[in-house]
Amino acid sequence: MEPTLEAAQAVLRSQPFSLLLNAQITAFGPGSVELRIPITDQLKQQHGFVHGGVISYAADNALTFAGGAVLGPAVVTSEYKINYIRPAKGQALVARANVVHAGKSQAVCQCQVFVLADDREILCALAQGTIVSMSQPK
């Protein structure tokens, strides 16, 4: 069965932390995903930028949904690395992830995190991670 945008959105809605951040999946396809988070004052650190933990969450969750699109819904992040490129200041975060390579039980994925500011997308972080299936081999 092909995963659908509606199924991905239902999984996201089942995550209490994602609800707290008002995260939304706006695109979902074979090995790719787009996740958006509106920026509110509660998500900022003391200098007025989006807290790095929120950016990291966006990358991690986007990586996992991309991996889950090819491995199935029972997946977790095994590891990931993030590079913060510039502070995020704007109206929303947009995380786009895609699968670079997938095997039977793991997928290596990459993610770009942008901040939407004045109708422009500005790259603020890059991430790469390994997503693993929790399903038992047959």
XYZ file of N, CA and C in Angstrom:
414
model
N 0.842 -1.187 0.000
C 0.000 0.000 0.000
C 0.886 1.250 0.000
N 0.608 2.152 -0.899
C 1.355 3.407 -1.038
C 0.958 4.366 0.097
N 1.950 4.924 0.809
C 1.608 5.893 1.854
C 1.020 7.153 1.228
N 0.083 7.750 1.937
C -0.604 8.936 1.410
C -0.329 10.149 2.289
N -0.585 11.311 1.732
C -0.462 12.557 2.490
C -1.381 12.515 3.706
N -2.586 12.011 3.528
C -3.547 11.957 4.629
C -3.055 11.043 5.751
N -2.456 9.917 5.397
C -1.929 8.998 6.410
C -0.768 9.641 7.157
N 0.115 10.327 6.437
C 1.241 11.012 7.073
C 0.744 12.109 8.015
N -0.259 12.848 7.588
C -0.820 13.904 8.445
C -1.441 13.312 9.703
N -2.083 12.156 9.584
C -2.680 11.500 10.755
C -1.590 11.073 11.740
N -0.476 10.541 11.234
C 0.637 10.158 12.117
C 1.175 11.394 12.822
N 1.364 12.487 12.090
C 1.877 13.718 12.702
C 0.933 14.216 13.798
N -0.378 14.130 13.544
C -1.362 14.578 14.544
C -1.343 13.702 15.792
N -0.800 12.492 15.688
C -0.740 11.601 16.852
C 0.482 11.888 17.728
N 1.331 12.819 17.328
C 2.539 13.177 18.069
C 2.271 14.432 18.903
N 2.155 14.315 20.222
C 1.839 15.487 21.046
C 2.807 16.659 20.850
N 4.102 16.384 20.699
C 5.061 17.486 20.537
C 4.839 18.204 19.211
N 4.488 17.460 18.169
C 4.195 18.081 16.880
C 2.968 18.981 16.970
N 1.976 18.549 17.751
C 0.788 19.386 17.963
C 1.154 20.659 18.718
N 2.036 20.533 19.707
C 2.479 21.697 20.472
C 3.118 22.743 19.562
N 3.889 22.286 18.569
C 4.560 23.205 17.646
C 3.670 23.623 16.478
N 2.481 23.032 16.376
C 1.558 23.281 15.269
C 2.193 22.901 13.931
N 2.983 21.818 13.929
C 3.634 21.344 12.711
C 2.601 20.742 11.766
N 2.856 20.898 10.473
C 1.964 20.361 9.450
C 2.782 19.740 8.334
N 2.327 18.611 7.828
C 2.919 18.034 6.629
C 2.123 18.580 5.456
N 2.814 19.274 4.566
C 2.148 19.919 3.432
C 2.400 19.204 2.109
N 3.368 18.305 2.077
C 3.614 17.482 0.881
C 4.222 16.167 1.337
N 3.829 15.100 0.661
C 4.328 13.768 1.027
C 4.249 12.884 -0.200
N 5.360 12.266 -0.541
C 5.382 11.383 -1.699
C 6.413 10.299 -1.493
N 6.653 9.502 -2.517
C 7.626 8.420 -2.398
C 9.022 8.958 -2.054
N 9.408 8.805 -0.797
C 10.737 9.216 -0.371
C 10.948 10.695 -0.180
N 9.875 11.459 -0.054
C 10.045 12.897 0.181
C 8.902 13.438 1.037
N 9.201 14.551 1.711
C 8.208 15.168 2.589
C 8.512 16.657 2.730
N 7.462 17.432 2.977
C 7.622 18.836 3.361
C 6.846 19.063 4.644
N 7.520 19.589 5.654
C 6.929 19.858 6.961
C 7.041 21.358 7.232
N 5.985 21.964 7.726
C 5.977 23.409 8.019
C 5.621 23.652 9.471
N 6.267 24.686 10.028
C 5.993 25.101 11.401
C 5.857 26.616 11.413
N 4.693 27.135 11.824
C 4.589 28.587 11.954
C 5.466 29.083 13.099
N 6.140 30.187 12.885
C 7.023 30.739 13.910
C 6.216 31.644 14.836
N 6.263 31.320 16.118
C 5.614 32.138 17.140
C 6.684 32.586 18.138
N 6.347 33.550 18.962
C 7.302 34.035 19.963
C 7.749 32.921 20.909
N 6.881 31.943 21.156
C 7.214 30.853 22.073
C 8.318 29.945 21.528
N 8.602 30.019 20.231
C 9.609 29.162 19.615
C 10.959 29.859 19.455
N 11.072 31.060 19.967
C 12.299 31.848 19.790
C 13.195 31.780 21.020
N 14.489 31.992 20.787
C 15.422 32.101 21.896
C 15.623 33.581 22.226
N 16.561 33.880 23.116
C 16.700 35.225 23.679
C 17.109 36.296 22.666
N 17.651 35.911 21.503
C 18.057 36.894 20.496
C 16.980 37.107 19.430
N 15.835 36.456 19.593
C 14.729 36.639 18.658
C 14.726 35.674 17.482
N 15.660 34.729 17.456
C 15.708 33.726 16.404
C 14.969 32.474 16.854
N 14.559 31.643 15.882
C 13.952 30.364 16.228
C 14.995 29.526 16.970
N 14.585 28.925 18.064
C 15.487 28.090 18.868
C 16.002 26.927 18.017
N 17.277 26.607 18.166
C 17.883 25.519 17.413
C 17.197 24.188 17.620
N 16.621 23.977 18.791
C 15.904 22.731 19.042
C 14.676 22.581 18.159
N 14.023 23.684 17.823
C 12.850 23.644 16.944
C 13.296 23.314 15.520
N 14.392 23.920 15.081
C 14.930 23.624 13.753
C 15.348 22.162 13.687
N 15.988 21.683 14.741
C 16.424 20.286 14.805
C 15.229 19.341 14.770
N 14.167 19.664 15.501
C 12.943 18.862 15.457
C 12.419 18.783 14.027
N 12.370 19.927 13.341
C 11.831 19.964 11.975
C 12.641 19.047 11.065
N 13.962 19.122 11.170
C 14.822 18.271 10.344
C 14.628 16.800 10.702
N 14.660 16.473 11.979
C 14.523 15.090 12.430
C 13.199 14.495 11.972
N 12.116 15.198 12.169
C 10.811 14.654 11.809
C 10.670 14.534 10.292
N 11.178 15.514 9.545
C 11.112 15.424 8.088
C 11.943 14.242 7.586
N 13.146 14.067 8.133
C 13.972 12.916 7.758
C 13.229 11.611 8.009
N 12.587 11.511 9.167
C 11.904 10.273 9.538
C 10.693 10.004 8.647
N 9.931 11.041 8.324
C 8.784 10.838 7.429
C 9.245 10.456 6.025
N 10.337 11.048 5.557
C 10.861 10.669 4.234
C 11.276 9.199 4.242
N 12.016 8.801 5.278
C 12.419 7.397 5.386
C 11.230 6.472 5.507
N 10.236 6.884 6.285
C 9.033 6.081 6.452
C 8.243 5.915 5.167
N 8.381 6.862 4.247
C 7.672 6.759 2.969
C 8.171 5.576 2.139
N 9.421 5.139 2.377
C 9.945 3.992 1.627
C 10.072 2.729 2.478
N 10.230 2.883 3.786
C 10.414 1.725 4.669
C 9.127 1.256 5.333
N 8.114 2.090 5.341
C 6.878 1.788 6.051
C 6.758 2.658 7.282
N 5.598 2.696 7.901
C 5.342 3.662 8.973
C 6.043 3.375 10.304
N 6.501 2.159 10.520
C 7.129 1.818 11.808
C 8.635 2.070 11.711
N 9.022 3.347 11.817
C 10.429 3.734 11.694
C 10.821 4.679 12.824
N 12.138 4.747 13.068
C 12.701 5.709 14.017
C 14.016 6.228 13.440
N 14.461 7.335 13.992
C 15.756 7.881 13.611
C 16.839 7.120 14.350
N 17.813 6.611 13.610
C 18.960 5.945 14.219
C 20.031 6.975 14.576
N 20.255 7.921 13.673
C 21.215 8.997 13.930
C 20.957 10.113 12.926
N 21.362 11.327 13.296
C 21.367 12.414 12.324
C 22.330 13.490 12.769
N 22.727 14.270 11.789
C 23.645 15.385 11.995
C 23.008 16.608 11.373
N 23.177 17.741 12.032
C 22.609 18.981 11.511
C 23.676 20.073 11.489
N 23.645 20.854 10.427
C 24.491 22.044 10.317
C 23.571 23.253 10.297
N 23.741 24.135 11.270
C 22.994 25.387 11.282
C 23.773 26.372 10.417
N 23.118 26.909 9.405
C 23.796 27.783 8.443
C 23.632 29.250 8.811
N 22.420 29.609 9.208
C 22.169 30.994 9.642
C 20.955 31.002 10.556
N 20.844 32.031 11.387
C 19.679 32.120 12.280
C 18.374 32.203 11.486
N 17.341 31.633 12.053
C 16.023 31.625 11.416
C 15.157 32.716 12.026
N 14.781 33.651 11.202
C 13.898 34.742 11.628
C 12.920 35.002 10.490
N 11.645 34.791 10.753
C 10.651 34.959 9.702
C 9.286 34.491 10.170
N 8.474 34.029 9.208
C 7.095 33.659 9.512
C 6.897 32.154 9.721
N 7.709 31.329 9.066
C 7.519 29.871 9.171
C 8.818 29.155 8.829
N 8.941 27.940 9.358
C 10.018 27.037 8.952
C 9.446 26.047 7.950
N 10.247 25.691 6.964
C 9.872 24.673 5.985
C 11.027 23.682 5.909
N 10.758 22.434 6.236
C 11.763 21.372 6.177
C 11.384 20.437 5.039
N 12.306 20.259 4.099
C 12.092 19.344 2.973
C 13.145 18.244 3.037
N 12.672 17.014 3.090
C 13.586 15.876 3.185
C 13.320 14.898 2.053
N 14.373 14.201 1.674
C 14.243 13.162 0.656
C 15.191 12.012 0.976
N 14.855 10.858 0.440
C 15.667 9.660 0.619
C 16.787 9.695 -0.410
N 18.014 9.503 0.065
C 19.179 9.413 -0.809
C 19.407 7.958 -1.220
N 19.274 7.049 -0.258
C 19.424 5.617 -0.524
C 18.596 4.843 0.496
N 17.914 3.818 0.024
C 17.139 2.966 0.932
C 17.447 1.510 0.668
N 17.625 0.766 1.759
C 17.758 -0.683 1.693
C 16.507 -1.316 2.251
N 16.621 -2.549 2.728
C 15.461 -3.250 3.281
C 15.063 -2.732 4.651
N 16.063 -2.312 5.450
C 15.744 -1.950 6.831
C 16.197 -0.551 7.234
N 16.881 0.160 6.338
C 17.282 1.528 6.689
C 17.328 2.402 5.452
N 17.199 3.702 5.682
C 17.261 4.685 4.607
C 18.125 5.854 5.075
N 18.987 6.318 4.187
C 19.777 7.519 4.445
C 19.042 8.661 3.768
N 18.771 9.708 4.544
C 17.965 10.820 4.061
C 18.684 12.146 4.293
N 18.332 13.139 3.480
C 18.856 14.494 3.638
C 17.694 15.459 3.770
N 17.951 16.569 4.464
C 16.909 17.563 4.704
C 17.497 18.962 4.611
N 16.752 19.849 3.993
C 17.054 21.276 3.993
C 15.958 21.967 4.784
N 16.350 22.844 5.698
C 15.384 23.610 6.478
C 15.507 25.069 6.065
N 14.394 25.639 5.652
C 14.329 27.030 5.225
C 13.490 27.824 6.209
N 13.731 29.116 6.261
C 12.829 30.021 6.958
C 12.147 30.868 5.885
N 10.824 31.004 6.006
C 10.081 31.883 5.106
C 10.104 33.278 5.705
N 10.681 34.215 4.964
C 10.793 35.599 5.425
C 10.484 36.515 4.253
N 9.452 37.320 4.394
C 9.063 38.262 3.335
C 8.901 37.571 1.984
N 8.162 36.459 1.972
C 7.873 35.680 0.766
C 9.110 35.082 0.105
N 10.210 34.956 0.845
C 11.432 34.332 0.346
C 11.773 33.140 1.221
N 12.334 32.105 0.622
C 12.859 30.973 1.378
C 14.348 31.173 1.558
N 14.804 31.142 2.804
C 16.214 31.319 3.124
C 16.689 30.057 3.836
N 17.720 29.430 3.276
C 18.251 28.206 3.870
C 18.866 28.516 5.226
N 18.437 27.778 6.263
C 18.992 28.012 7.601
C 19.660 26.777 8.188
N 19.402 25.579 7.638
C 20.053 24.371 8.169
C 20.019 23.242 7.147
N 21.012 22.374 7.257
C 21.081 21.136 6.475
C 21.245 19.979 7.438
N 20.591 18.857 7.129
C 20.715 17.679 7.998
C 20.782 16.424 7.148
N 21.401 15.415 7.708
C 21.431 14.099 7.090
C 21.260 13.076 8.199
N 20.495 12.028 7.919
C 20.276 11.029 8.951
C 19.976 9.657 8.402
N 20.033 8.689 9.302
C 19.705 7.304 8.981
C 18.416 6.939 9.701
N 17.462 6.468 8.935
C 16.158 6.072 9.458
C 16.081 4.552 9.370
N 15.650 3.911 10.463
C 15.604 2.444 10.491
C 14.183 1.952 10.745
N 13.917 0.802 10.153
C 12.618 0.148 10.331
C 12.588 -0.554 11.676
N 11.469 -0.463 12.358
C 11.286 -1.193 13.620
C 10.647 -2.552 13.363
N 10.254 -2.823 12.126
C 9.633 -4.102 11.775
C 10.672 -5.203 11.835
N 10.246 -6.358 12.272
C 11.127 -7.524 12.356
C 11.300 -8.107 10.966
N 12.526 -8.512 10.609
C 12.734 -9.163 9.302
C 11.925 -10.440 9.196
N 11.498 -10.743 7.991
C 10.671 -11.942 7.762
C 11.518 -13.096 7.345
